[in-house]
Short mmCIF file of C-alpha atoms and ligand atoms in Angstrom, two decimals:
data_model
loop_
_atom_site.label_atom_id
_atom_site.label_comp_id
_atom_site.label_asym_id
_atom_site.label_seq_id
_atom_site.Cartn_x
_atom_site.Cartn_y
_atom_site.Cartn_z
CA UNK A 1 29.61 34.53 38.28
CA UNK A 2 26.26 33.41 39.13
CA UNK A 3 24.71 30.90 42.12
CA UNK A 4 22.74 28.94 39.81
CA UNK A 5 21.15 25.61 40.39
CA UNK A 6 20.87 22.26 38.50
CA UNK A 7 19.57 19.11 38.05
CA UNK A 8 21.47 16.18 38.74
CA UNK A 9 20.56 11.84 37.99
CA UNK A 10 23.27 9.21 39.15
CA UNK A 11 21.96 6.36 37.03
CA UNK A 12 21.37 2.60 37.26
CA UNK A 13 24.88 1.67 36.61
CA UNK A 14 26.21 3.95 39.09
CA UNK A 15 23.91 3.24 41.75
CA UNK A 16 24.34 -0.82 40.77
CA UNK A 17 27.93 -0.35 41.43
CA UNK A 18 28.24 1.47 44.58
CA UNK A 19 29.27 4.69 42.99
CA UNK A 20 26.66 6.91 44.86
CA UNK A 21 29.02 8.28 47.21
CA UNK A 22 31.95 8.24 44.73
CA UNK A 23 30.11 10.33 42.20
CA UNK A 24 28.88 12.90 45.22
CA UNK A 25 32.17 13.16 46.30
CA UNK A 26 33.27 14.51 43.22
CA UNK A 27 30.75 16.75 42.89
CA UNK A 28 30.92 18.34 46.19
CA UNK A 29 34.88 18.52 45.76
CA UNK A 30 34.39 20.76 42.63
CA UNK A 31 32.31 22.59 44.92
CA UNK A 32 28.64 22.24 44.31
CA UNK A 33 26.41 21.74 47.14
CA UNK A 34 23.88 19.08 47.38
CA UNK A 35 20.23 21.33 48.01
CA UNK A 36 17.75 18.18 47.99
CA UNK A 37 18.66 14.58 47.40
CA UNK A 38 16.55 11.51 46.62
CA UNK A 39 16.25 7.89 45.50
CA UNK A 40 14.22 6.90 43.42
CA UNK A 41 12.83 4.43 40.50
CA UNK A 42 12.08 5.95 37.70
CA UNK A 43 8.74 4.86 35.51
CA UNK A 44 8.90 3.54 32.16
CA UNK A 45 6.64 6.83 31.66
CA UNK A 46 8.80 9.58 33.84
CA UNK A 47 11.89 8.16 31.56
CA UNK A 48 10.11 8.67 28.33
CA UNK A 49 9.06 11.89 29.53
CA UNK A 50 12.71 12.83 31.06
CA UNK A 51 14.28 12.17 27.95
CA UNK A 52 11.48 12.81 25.43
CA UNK A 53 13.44 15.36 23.74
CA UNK A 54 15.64 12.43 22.03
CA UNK A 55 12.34 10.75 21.62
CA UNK A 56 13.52 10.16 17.55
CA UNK A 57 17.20 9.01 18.47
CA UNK A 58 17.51 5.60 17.33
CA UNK A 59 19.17 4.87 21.22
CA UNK A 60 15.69 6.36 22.80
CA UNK A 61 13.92 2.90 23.64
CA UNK A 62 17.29 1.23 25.38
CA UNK A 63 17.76 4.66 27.05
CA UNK A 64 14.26 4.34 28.66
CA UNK A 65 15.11 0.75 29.16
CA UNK A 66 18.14 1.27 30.97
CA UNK A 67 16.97 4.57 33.16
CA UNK A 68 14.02 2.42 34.44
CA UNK A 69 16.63 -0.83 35.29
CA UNK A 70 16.79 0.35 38.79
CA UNK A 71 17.01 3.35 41.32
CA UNK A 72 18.38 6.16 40.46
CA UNK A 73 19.53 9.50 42.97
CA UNK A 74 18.17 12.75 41.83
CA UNK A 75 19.94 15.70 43.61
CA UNK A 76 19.62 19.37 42.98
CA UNK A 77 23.10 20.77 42.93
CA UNK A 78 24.28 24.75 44.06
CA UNK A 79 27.28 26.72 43.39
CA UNK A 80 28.86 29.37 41.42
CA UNK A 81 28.22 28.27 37.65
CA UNK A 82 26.93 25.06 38.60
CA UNK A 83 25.28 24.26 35.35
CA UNK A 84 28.90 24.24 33.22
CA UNK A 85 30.60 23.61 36.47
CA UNK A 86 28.36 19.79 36.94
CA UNK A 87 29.02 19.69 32.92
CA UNK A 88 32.91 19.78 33.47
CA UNK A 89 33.07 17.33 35.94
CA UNK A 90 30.75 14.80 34.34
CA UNK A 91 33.39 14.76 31.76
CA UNK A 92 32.28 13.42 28.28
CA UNK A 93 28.73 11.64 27.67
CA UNK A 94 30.90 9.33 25.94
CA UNK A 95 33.81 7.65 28.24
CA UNK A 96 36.34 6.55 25.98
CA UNK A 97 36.14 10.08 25.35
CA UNK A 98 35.83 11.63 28.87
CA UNK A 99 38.89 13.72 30.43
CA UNK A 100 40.82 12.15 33.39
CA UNK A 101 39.24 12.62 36.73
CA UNK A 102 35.77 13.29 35.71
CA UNK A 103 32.82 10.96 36.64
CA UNK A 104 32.27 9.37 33.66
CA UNK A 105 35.83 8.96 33.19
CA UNK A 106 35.82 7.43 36.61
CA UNK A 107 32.42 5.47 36.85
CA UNK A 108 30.88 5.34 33.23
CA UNK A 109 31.15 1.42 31.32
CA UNK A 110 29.93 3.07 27.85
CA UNK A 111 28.12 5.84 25.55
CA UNK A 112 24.31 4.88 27.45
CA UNK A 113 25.43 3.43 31.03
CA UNK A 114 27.05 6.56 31.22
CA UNK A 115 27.03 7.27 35.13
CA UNK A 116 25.34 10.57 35.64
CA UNK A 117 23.20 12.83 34.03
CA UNK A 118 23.17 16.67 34.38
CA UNK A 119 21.22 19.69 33.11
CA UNK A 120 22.98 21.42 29.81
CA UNK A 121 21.29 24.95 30.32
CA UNK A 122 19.56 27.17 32.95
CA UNK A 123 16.04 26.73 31.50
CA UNK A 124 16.48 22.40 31.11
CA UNK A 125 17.88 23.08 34.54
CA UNK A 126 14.43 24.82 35.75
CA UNK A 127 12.48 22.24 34.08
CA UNK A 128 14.30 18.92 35.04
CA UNK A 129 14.44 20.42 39.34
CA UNK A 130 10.56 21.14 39.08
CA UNK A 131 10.11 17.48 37.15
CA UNK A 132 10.97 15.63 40.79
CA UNK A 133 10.84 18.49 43.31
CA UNK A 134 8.23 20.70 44.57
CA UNK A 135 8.92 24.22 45.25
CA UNK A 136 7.43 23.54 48.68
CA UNK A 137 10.09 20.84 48.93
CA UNK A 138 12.97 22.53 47.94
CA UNK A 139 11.93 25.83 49.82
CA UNK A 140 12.22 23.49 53.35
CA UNK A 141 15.58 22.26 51.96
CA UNK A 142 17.24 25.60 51.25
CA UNK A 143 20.53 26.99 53.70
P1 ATP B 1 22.55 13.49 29.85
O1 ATP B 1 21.45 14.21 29.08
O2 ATP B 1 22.12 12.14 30.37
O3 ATP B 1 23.17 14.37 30.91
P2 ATP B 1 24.42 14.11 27.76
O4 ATP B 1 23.80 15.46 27.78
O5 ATP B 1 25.91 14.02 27.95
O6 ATP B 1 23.76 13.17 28.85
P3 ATP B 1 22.72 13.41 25.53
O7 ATP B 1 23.16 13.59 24.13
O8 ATP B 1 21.74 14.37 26.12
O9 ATP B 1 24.07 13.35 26.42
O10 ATP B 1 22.17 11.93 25.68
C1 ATP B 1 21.35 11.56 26.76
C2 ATP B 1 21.76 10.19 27.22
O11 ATP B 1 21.41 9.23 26.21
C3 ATP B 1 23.26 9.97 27.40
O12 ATP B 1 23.75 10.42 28.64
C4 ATP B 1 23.38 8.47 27.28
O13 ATP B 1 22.94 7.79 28.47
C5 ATP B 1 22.38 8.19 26.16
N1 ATP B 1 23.03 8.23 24.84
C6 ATP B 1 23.46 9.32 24.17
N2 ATP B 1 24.00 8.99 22.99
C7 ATP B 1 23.91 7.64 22.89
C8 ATP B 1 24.29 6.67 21.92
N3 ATP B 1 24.86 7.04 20.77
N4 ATP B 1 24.01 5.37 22.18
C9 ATP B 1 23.43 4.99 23.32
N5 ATP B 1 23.04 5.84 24.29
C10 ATP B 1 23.28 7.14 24.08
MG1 MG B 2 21.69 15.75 27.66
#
């Protein structure tokens, strides 16, 4: 298996509730290593841009609304199959639905305030690191 990396948001809700440490702990127990780490607040115009690719999903507008609610933590994550591996342990994007243990399982209230938000393939991975880091960034960040 390959090192990959990818792209990592603990949202609003998670943040709001003092889940940044909770969620990071699970991610670093499954083994991925946190390479750069920020928080941020996200503009209604990064958000629409973030997310543009559900730009005709009837949930679009209150997921822009929601993302720009308050700070978020973007974090580039490392490992062996870190892509799938961040997938697993985000569990479900809907809760109700998410296996036991996972994130969302853990720190999600619903389908949208759903906790965290992770890259679903190696080239949305590339995109959504270079989005809010800078190569010269991540290059002074790297072990
Ligand atoms: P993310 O892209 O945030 O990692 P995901 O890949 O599990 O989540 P997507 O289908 O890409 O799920 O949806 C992006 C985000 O939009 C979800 O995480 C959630 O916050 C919101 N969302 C998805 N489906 C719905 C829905 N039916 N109603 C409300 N919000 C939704
Ligand atoms: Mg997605």
């Amino acid at each position: 298996m390959a090192i990959e990396r990818t792209f990592s948001i603990i949202k609003p809700d998670a943040v709001a509730k003092n889940a940044i440490g909770g969620v990071t702990a699970k991610l670093e127990a499954a083994g991925l290593r946190i390479l750069a780490s920020k928080m941020v607040r996200l503009s209604e115009a990064q958000a629409k841009a973030f997310y543009v690719v559900h730009k005709e999903r009837p949930f679009y507008a209150g997921l822009v609304k929601f993302m720009t609610e308050g700070p978020v933590v973007v974090q580039v994550l490392e490992g062996e199959n870190a892509i799938a591996k961040n997938r697993e342990v985000m569990g479900a994007t809907n809760p109700e639905k998410a296996a036991a243990g996972t994130i969302r399982k853990d720190f999600a209230s619903d389908i949208e305030r759903n906790a965290v938000h992770g890259s679903d393939a190696p080239e949305t991975a590339k995109e959504e690191i270079a989005f809010f880091f800078s190569t010269a960034e991540l290059a002074a960040l790297a072990r």
